[in-house]
XYZ file of C-alpha atoms in Angstrom:
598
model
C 162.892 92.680 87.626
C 161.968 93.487 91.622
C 160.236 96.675 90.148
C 157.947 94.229 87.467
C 157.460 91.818 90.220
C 156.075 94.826 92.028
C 154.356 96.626 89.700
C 152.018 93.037 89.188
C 151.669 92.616 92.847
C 153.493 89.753 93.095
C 154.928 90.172 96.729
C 155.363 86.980 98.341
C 158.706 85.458 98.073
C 158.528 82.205 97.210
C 156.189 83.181 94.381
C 158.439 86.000 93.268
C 161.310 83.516 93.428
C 159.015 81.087 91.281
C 158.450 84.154 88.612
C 162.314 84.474 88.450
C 163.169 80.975 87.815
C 160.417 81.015 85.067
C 162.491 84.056 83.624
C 165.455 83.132 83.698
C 164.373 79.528 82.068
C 162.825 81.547 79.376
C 165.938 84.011 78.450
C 167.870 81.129 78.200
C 165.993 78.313 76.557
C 163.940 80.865 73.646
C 165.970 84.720 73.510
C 164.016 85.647 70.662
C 160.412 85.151 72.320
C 162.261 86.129 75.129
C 162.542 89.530 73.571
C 159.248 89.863 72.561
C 157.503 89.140 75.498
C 159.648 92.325 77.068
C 157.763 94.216 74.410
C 154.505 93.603 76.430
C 153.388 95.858 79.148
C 155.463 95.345 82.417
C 152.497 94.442 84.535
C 151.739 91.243 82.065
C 155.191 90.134 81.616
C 155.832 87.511 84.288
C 152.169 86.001 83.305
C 154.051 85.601 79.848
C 157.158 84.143 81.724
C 154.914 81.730 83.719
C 152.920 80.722 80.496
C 155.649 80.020 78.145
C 157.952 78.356 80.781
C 155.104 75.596 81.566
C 154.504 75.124 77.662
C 158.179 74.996 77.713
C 158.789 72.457 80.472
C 155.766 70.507 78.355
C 157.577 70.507 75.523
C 160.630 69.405 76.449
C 159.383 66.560 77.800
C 157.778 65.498 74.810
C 160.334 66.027 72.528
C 163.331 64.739 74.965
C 165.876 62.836 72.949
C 166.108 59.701 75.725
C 163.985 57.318 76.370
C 161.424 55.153 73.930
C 157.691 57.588 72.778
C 155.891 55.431 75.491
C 158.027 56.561 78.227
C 158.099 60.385 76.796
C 154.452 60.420 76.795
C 153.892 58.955 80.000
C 156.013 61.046 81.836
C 154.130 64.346 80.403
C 150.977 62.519 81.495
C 152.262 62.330 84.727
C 153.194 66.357 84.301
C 150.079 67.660 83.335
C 148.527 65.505 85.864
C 150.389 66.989 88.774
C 149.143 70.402 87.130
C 145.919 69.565 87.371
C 145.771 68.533 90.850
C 147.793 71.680 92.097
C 145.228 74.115 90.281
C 142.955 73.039 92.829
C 145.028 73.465 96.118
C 146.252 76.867 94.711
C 150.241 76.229 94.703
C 152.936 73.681 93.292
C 156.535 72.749 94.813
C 157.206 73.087 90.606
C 158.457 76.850 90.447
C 157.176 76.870 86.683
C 153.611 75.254 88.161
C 153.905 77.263 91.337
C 154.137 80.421 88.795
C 151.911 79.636 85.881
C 149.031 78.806 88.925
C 149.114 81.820 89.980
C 148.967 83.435 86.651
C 145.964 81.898 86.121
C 144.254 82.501 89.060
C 145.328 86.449 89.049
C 144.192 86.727 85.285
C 141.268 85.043 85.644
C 142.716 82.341 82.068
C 141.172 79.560 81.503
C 143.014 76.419 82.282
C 141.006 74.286 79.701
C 143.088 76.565 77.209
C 146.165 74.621 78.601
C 145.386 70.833 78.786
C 145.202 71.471 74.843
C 148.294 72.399 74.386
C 149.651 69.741 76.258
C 147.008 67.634 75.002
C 148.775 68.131 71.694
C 152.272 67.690 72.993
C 151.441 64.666 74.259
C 150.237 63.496 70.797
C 153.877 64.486 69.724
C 155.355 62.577 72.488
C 153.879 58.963 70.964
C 155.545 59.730 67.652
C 154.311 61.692 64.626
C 153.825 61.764 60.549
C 152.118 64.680 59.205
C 151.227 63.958 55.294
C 150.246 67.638 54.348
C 150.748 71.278 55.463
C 147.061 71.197 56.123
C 147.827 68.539 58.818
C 151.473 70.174 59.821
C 149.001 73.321 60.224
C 146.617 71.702 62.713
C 148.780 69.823 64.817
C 151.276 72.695 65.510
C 148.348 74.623 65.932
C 147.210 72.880 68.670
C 150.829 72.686 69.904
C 150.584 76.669 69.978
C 146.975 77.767 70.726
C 146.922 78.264 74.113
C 149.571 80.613 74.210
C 148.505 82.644 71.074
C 145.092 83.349 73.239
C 145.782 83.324 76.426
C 148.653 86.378 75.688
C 145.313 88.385 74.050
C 143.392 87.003 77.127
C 145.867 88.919 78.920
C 145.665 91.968 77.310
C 141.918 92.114 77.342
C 142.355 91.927 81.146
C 144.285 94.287 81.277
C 141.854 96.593 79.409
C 143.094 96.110 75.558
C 141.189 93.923 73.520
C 142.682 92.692 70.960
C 140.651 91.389 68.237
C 143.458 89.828 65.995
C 141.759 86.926 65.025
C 138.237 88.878 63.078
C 138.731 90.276 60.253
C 140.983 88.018 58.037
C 141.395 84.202 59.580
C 143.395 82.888 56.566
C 146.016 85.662 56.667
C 146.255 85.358 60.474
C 146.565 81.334 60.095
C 149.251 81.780 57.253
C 151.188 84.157 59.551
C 151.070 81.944 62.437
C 152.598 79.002 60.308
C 155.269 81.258 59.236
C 156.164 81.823 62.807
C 156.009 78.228 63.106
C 158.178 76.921 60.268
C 160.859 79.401 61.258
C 160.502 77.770 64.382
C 160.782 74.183 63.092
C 164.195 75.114 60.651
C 165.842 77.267 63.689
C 165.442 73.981 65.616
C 166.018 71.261 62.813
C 169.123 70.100 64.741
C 166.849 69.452 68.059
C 164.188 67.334 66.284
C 167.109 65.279 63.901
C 168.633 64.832 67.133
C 165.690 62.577 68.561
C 165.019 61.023 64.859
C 162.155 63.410 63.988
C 161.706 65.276 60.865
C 158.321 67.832 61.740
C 157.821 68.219 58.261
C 154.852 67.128 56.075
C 155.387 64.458 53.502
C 154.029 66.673 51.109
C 157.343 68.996 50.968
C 159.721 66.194 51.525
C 158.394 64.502 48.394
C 159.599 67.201 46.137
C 163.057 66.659 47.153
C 163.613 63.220 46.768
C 166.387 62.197 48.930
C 166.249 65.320 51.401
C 164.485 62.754 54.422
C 166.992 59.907 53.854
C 170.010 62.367 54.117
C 168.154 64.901 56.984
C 168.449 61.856 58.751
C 172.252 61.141 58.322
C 172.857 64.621 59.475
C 174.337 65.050 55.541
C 174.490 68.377 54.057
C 173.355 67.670 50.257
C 171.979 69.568 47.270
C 168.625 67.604 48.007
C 168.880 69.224 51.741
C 170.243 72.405 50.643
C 167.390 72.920 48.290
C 164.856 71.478 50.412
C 166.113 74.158 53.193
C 165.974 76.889 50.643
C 162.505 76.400 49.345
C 161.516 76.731 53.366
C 163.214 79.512 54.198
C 161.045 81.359 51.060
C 158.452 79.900 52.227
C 158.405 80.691 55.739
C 159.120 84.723 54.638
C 156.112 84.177 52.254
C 153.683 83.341 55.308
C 155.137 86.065 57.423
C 154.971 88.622 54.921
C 151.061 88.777 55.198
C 149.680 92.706 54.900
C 147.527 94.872 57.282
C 148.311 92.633 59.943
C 148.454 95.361 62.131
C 145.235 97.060 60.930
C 142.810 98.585 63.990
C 145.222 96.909 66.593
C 146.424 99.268 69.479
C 149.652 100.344 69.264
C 150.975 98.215 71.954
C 150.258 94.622 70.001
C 150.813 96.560 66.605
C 154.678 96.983 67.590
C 154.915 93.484 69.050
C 153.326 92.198 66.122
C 155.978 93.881 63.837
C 158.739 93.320 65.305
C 158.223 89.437 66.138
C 157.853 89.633 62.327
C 161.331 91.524 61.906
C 162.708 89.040 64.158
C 161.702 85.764 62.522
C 162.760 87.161 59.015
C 166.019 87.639 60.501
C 165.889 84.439 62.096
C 164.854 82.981 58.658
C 168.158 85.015 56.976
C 170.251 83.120 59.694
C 169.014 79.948 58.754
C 169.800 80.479 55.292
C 173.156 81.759 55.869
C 174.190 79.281 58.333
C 174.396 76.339 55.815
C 175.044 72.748 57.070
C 175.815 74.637 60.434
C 171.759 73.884 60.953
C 171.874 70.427 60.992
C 174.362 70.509 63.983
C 172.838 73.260 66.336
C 170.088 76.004 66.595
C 170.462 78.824 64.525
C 169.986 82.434 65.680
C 170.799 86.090 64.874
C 173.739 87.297 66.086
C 172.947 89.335 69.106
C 173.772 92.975 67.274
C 171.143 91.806 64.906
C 168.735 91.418 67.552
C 169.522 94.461 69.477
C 169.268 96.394 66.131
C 165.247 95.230 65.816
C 164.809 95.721 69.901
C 165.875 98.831 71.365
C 163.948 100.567 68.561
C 161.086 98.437 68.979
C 160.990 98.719 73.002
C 160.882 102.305 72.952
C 157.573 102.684 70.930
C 155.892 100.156 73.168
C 156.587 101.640 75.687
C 155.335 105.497 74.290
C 152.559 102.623 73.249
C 151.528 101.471 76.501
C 151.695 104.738 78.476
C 148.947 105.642 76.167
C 146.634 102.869 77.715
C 146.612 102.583 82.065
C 146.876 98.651 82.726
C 146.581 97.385 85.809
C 146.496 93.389 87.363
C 142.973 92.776 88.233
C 142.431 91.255 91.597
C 143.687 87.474 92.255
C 140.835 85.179 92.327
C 140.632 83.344 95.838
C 139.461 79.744 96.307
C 140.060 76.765 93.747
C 140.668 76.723 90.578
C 138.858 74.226 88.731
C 140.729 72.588 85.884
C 139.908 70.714 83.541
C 139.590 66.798 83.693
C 142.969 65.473 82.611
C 140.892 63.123 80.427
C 138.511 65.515 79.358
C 139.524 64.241 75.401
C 138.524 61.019 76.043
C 135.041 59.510 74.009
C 134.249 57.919 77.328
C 133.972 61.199 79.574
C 130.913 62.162 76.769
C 127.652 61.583 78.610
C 124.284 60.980 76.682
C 121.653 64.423 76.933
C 118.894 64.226 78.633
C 115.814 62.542 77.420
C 112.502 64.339 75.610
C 109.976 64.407 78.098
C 107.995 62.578 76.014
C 110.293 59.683 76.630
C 110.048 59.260 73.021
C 114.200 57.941 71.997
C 115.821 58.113 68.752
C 115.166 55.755 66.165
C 117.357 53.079 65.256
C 119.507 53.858 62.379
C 121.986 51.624 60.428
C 125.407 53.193 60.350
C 126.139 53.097 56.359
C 122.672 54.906 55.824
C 123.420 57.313 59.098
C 124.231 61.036 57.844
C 127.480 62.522 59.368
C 126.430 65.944 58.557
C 122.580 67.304 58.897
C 122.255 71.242 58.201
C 119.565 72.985 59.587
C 117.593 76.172 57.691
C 115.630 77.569 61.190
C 112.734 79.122 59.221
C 109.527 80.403 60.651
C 110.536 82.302 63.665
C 108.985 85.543 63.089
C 106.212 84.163 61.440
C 105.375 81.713 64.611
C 105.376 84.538 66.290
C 103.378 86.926 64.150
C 100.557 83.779 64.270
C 100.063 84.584 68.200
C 99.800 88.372 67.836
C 103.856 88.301 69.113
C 106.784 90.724 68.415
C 108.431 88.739 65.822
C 111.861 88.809 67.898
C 109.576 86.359 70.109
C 109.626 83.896 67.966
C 113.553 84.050 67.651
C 113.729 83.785 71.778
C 111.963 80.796 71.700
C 113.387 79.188 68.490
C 117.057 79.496 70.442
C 115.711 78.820 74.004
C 113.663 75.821 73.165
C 114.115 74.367 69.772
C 117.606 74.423 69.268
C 118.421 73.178 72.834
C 116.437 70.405 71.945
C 117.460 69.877 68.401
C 120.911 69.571 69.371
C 120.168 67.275 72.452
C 118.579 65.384 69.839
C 121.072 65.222 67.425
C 123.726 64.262 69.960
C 121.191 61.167 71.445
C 121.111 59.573 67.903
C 124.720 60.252 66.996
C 124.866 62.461 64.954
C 128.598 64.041 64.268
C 128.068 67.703 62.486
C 124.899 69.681 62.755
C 125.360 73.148 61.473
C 122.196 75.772 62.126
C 121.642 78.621 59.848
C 120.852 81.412 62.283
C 121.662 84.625 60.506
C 122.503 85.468 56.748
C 123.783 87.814 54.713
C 120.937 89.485 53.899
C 118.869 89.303 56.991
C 120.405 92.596 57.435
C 117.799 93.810 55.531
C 115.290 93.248 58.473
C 113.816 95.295 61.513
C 117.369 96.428 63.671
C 115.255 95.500 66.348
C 114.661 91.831 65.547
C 117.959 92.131 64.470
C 119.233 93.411 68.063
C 116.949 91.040 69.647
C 118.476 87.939 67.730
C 121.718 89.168 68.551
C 121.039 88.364 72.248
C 119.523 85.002 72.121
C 122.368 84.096 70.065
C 125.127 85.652 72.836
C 122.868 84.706 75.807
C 121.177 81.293 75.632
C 122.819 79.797 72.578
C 126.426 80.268 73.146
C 126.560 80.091 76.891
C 124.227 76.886 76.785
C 126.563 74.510 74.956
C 129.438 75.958 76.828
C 128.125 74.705 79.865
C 127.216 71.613 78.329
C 130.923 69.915 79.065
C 129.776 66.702 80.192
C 128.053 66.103 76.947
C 130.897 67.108 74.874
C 128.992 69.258 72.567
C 131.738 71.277 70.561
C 130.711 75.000 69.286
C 132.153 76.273 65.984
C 131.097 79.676 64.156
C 131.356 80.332 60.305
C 130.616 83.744 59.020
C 131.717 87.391 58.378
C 132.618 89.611 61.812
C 131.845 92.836 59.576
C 128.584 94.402 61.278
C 128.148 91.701 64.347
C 128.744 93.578 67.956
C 132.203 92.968 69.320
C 131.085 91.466 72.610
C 128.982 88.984 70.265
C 132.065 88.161 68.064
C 133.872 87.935 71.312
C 131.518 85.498 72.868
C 131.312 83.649 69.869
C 135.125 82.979 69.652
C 135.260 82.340 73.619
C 132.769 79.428 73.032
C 134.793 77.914 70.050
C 137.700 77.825 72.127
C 136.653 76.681 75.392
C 134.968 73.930 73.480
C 137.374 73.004 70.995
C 138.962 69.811 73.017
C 135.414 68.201 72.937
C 134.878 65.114 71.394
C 131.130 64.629 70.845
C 128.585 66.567 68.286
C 129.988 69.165 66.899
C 127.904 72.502 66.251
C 127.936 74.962 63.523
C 126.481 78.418 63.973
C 125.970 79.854 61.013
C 125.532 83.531 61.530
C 126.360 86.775 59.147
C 126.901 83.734 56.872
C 126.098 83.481 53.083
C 126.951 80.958 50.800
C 128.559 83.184 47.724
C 130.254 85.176 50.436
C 132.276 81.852 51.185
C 132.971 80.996 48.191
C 134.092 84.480 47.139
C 136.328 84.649 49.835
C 138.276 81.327 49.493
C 138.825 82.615 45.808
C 140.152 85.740 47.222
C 142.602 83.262 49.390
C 143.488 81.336 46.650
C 144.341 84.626 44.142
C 146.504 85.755 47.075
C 148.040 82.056 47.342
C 149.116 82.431 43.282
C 150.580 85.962 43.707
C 152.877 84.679 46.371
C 153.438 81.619 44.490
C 152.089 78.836 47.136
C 150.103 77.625 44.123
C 149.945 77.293 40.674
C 146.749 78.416 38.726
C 146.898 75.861 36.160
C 147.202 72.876 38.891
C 144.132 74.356 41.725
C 141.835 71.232 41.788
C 138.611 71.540 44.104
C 140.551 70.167 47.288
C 142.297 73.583 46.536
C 139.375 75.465 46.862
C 137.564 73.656 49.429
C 140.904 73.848 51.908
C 140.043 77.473 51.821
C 136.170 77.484 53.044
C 135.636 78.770 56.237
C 135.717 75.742 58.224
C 137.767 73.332 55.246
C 138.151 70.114 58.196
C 133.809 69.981 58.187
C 132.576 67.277 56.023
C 130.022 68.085 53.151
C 126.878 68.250 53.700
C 124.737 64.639 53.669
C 121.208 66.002 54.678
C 119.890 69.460 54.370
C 116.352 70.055 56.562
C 114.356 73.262 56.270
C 111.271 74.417 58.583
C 108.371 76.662 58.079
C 107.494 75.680 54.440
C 109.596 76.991 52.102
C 111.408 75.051 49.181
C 114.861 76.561 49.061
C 118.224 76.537 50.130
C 118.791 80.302 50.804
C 122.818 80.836 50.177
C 123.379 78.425 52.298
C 126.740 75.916 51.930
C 126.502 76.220 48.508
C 129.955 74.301 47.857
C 129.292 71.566 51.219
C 125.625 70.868 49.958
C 126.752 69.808 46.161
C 125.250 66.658 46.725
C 122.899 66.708 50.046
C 119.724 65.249 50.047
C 116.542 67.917 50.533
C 114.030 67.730 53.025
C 111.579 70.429 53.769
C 108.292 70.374 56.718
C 105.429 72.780 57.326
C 106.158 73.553 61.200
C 107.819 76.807 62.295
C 111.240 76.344 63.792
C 109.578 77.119 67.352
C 107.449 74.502 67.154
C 110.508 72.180 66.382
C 111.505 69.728 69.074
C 113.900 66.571 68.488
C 111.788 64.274 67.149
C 111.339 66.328 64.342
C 115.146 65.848 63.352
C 114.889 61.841 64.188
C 111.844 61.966 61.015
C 113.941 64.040 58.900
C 116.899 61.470 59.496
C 114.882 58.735 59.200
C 114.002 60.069 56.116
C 117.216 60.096 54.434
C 117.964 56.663 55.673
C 115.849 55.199 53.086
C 116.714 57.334 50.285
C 119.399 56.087 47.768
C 122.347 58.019 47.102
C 123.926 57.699 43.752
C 126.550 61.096 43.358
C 125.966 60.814 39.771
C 126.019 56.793 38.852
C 123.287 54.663 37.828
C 120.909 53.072 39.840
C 121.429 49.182 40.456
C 119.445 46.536 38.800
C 118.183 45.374 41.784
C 116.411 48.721 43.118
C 113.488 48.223 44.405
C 110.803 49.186 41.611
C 108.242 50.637 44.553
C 111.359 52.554 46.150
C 111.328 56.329 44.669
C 114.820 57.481 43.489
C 116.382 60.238 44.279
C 116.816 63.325 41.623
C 120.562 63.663 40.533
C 121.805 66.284 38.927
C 123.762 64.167 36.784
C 121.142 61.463 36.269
């Protein structure tokens, strides 16, 4: 361990001694992780140790067996608070803070990644029920996150990207929760032990009984088969193909063997019996060894293919974030139009929730002032979205989703292409990320095939530094189409049936929508398009089943927020009817709106 210590530069000895403890914690509380993280390059492993023995220490406290869920939660408040305050003096008398400060400061990580995780634990620590696997998926999801990308944060750093997360979401999400149900049967004793079953509704349900007797710590048919069907379900998730596809070598053999290590840990489970209602289960330690010392000598032929190196520690503060920075009340309103004009005043029950945007016009705004069309694209980004969005945010708005970049605009110029690129990277992405104090939240949906990797990169960065906002929420649409979507969740669902998670002859349209790209987004109430046309262009095809039209003559340049208050105001006085008969009392001067099942 001296030689890892100083092959990361890690040389002073109360910080080496801070490393160890975090080790040695680690080894002992999780040997299986434990084992994986040895699989990393030697120079990133006591980040690893740091990082997984604060979300660790974080979970322990939430899930400690003493004490009432007021207490439990107060006492990780009072955790992640002391975290917070030490990130900004540089060092912690906590040898697990002490350590995982310094890991961030050396690896440059982003300590917003962290308060979510223990954001989420704390959510655990006030009690849970989960009714779904949707909402099981989510919330240990969030439990998870940070260390899931801050351990590829580390390898980029360290000079290997590692773009696990583009090319097949779903799969990647599926295999996660099979990591994560192992997880929640090897530990079914722990959580009984404090009165919690982390299991959706939705599974306990089909095993009528199975809760009642979990509870008792009784060993029935109803628990047995409950326990079964998880097991096969938990392989099912983890046996998701071309995982390893483009990877480097290095992640490619962690990411198999973690997955040859929680099927074993799955075959425990199952063979252990009632013994897993009593205490953890684990593979015996020949088992493990059998999967490891095979697996540690690729890596390391792996990682001697690649130099890696610590970068060089950051000096001065770190600066965390807020320990509140969930909270509605840290939001802060934009700042106002010039104009002074402010938003109009709209009742809540004729409010949208969801206003999608078709930014049309660009390149011929441009083309009108004798401009390269990519012109037009600068100052649609630079100018109308910024204020667009402000102005979406100042009336309240909760979802606005742009459409920036189809399908088929490939067929355009590469050069307006290129140059659309770069507004979208540049002032787009890097605008609402600095936009904190307004809590403006940054999603993408769309196909990474054909975008530039440092776009895709910057695109994910943004999503997940602004996940733990809490205000308007934007969409980027971009290398999106509408068919493509839907295709795809079919795709998902086909590969659901083979593996048996679903039934063909039972899929209902809740099916199909929990596979869209972004399945927790409300449909679509109000969709607006500029620059004159009178179509919806591929776009949301399933969300915008029953959104209300409306379409103006400017070019998206020429857009500004008061254009988006009309359009709203707009919709407030239409009537929406999803298919029913108007009322006798409707107005007989008051147009209706066109249903398609009128």
């Amino acid at each position: 361990m001296a030689d890892i210590l100083s092959l990361a530069a890690i040389d002073d000895p109360v910080l080496r001694a801070a490393y160890r403890h975090c080790r040695s914690k680690v080894g002992q509380r999780d040997p299986v992780e434990y084992s994986i993280m040895q699989l990393m390059p030697p120079v990133l492993r006591p980040a690893c140790w740091a990082m997984w023995a604060a979300f660790s220490a974080a979970d322990d406290i939430a899930d400690a067996a003493e004490g009432p869920l007021g207490d439990r939660a107060a006492r990780l408040d009072a955790w992640t608070a002391a975290l917070g305050s030490e990130l900004l003096v540089g060092h912690s008398a906590d040898p697990v803070r002490h350590a995982l400060i310094d890991t961030v400061r050396r690896w440059r990580l982003d300590a917003a990644q962290l308060q979510l995780s223990f954001a989420a634990l704390k959510d655990d620590a006030r009690g849970r029920h989960l009714e779904t696997w949707r909402e099981w998926s989510a919330r240990v999801g969030d439990s998870n996150f940070s260390w899931a990308s801050l351990s590829m944060t580390l390898l980029s750093r360290a000079g290997v990207p590692v773009p696990i997360w583009l090319r097949r979401k779903d799969t990647y999400q599926r295999y996660l929760d099979g990591l994560y149900l192992t997880d929640t049967l090897t530990d079914l004793s722990q959580d009984l032990a404090r009165g919690d079953i982390s299991l959706p509704a939705e599974v306990l349900d089909l095993f009528p009984q199975a809760a009642d007797h979990l509870r008792e710590r009784r060993w029935s048919p109803a628990v047995s088969d409950l326990v079964t069907h998880l097991t096969q379900q938990a392989h099912r998730w983890l046996n998701q193909l071309d995982l390893t596809g483009a990877l480097h070598p290095g992640p490619a053999e962690m990411l198999r063997t973690a997955t040859r290590l929680f099927h074993a840990r799955l075959d425990a489970v199952h063979e252990a019996g009632p013994v897993v209602l009593s205490r953890p289960v684990l593979p015996t330690w020949r088992m493990r060894w059998q999967i490891l010392a095979p697996a540690q000598a690729r890596a390391a032929l792996a990682w001697r293919l690649a130099p890696l190196s610590p970068p060089p520690r950051r000096s001065g503060p770190v600066r965390p974030v807020p320990h509140q920075a969930r909270s509605p009340l840290s939001v802060q309103p934009p700042p106002a139009h010039p104009s002074g004009a402010r938003p109009p005043s709209i009742p809540a029950d004729h409010m949208p929730r969801h206003v999608a945007v078709i930014m049309d016009g660009n390149g011929r705004w441009a083309t009108s002032r004798n401009l390269p069309r990519h012109q037009g694209h600068r100052v649609g980004a630079d100018s109308a979205v910024r204020d667009v969005i402000h102005g979406a945010a100042e009336i309240g708005l909760n979802y606005l989703t742009l459409y920036a970049f189809s399908t088929e605009n490939w067929k355009r110029d590469t050069q307006e292409i290129t140059y659309l690129f770069e507004n979208v990277r540049d002032q787009l992405c890097s605008d609402i990320v600095n936009q904190e104090r307004h809590g403006i939240r940054l999603r993408w949906a769309g196909r990474n095939e054909g975008l530039p990797e440092d776009l895709v990169e910057e695109l994910l960065r943004a999503e997940s530094t602004t996940r733990h906002r809490t205000g308007l929420t934007v969409t980027l649409c971009l290398n999106y189409g509408g068919r493509a979507e839907l295709t795809q969740a079919a795709a998902q669902l086909a590969r659901a049936a083979t593996v048996g998670d679903v039934h063909p002859d039972h899929l209902s349209e809740d099916d199909l929508a929990s596979h869209l790209l972004l399945p927790d987004t409300p449909d679509v109430d109000l969709i607006w398009r500029t620059g004159g046309e009178h179509r919806i262009s591929n776009f949301l095809l399933w969300q915008s089943a029953y959104a209300e039209l409306h379409f103006t003559e400017k070019y998206w340049p020429d857009v500004d927020r008061r254009d988006l208050w009309l359009a709203i105001s707009d919709y407030a006085q239409r009537e929406r009817r999803y298919g029913t008969a108007p009322p006798p009392t409707s107005s007989p001067d008051r147009p209706a709106t066109q249903d398609s099942a009128q």
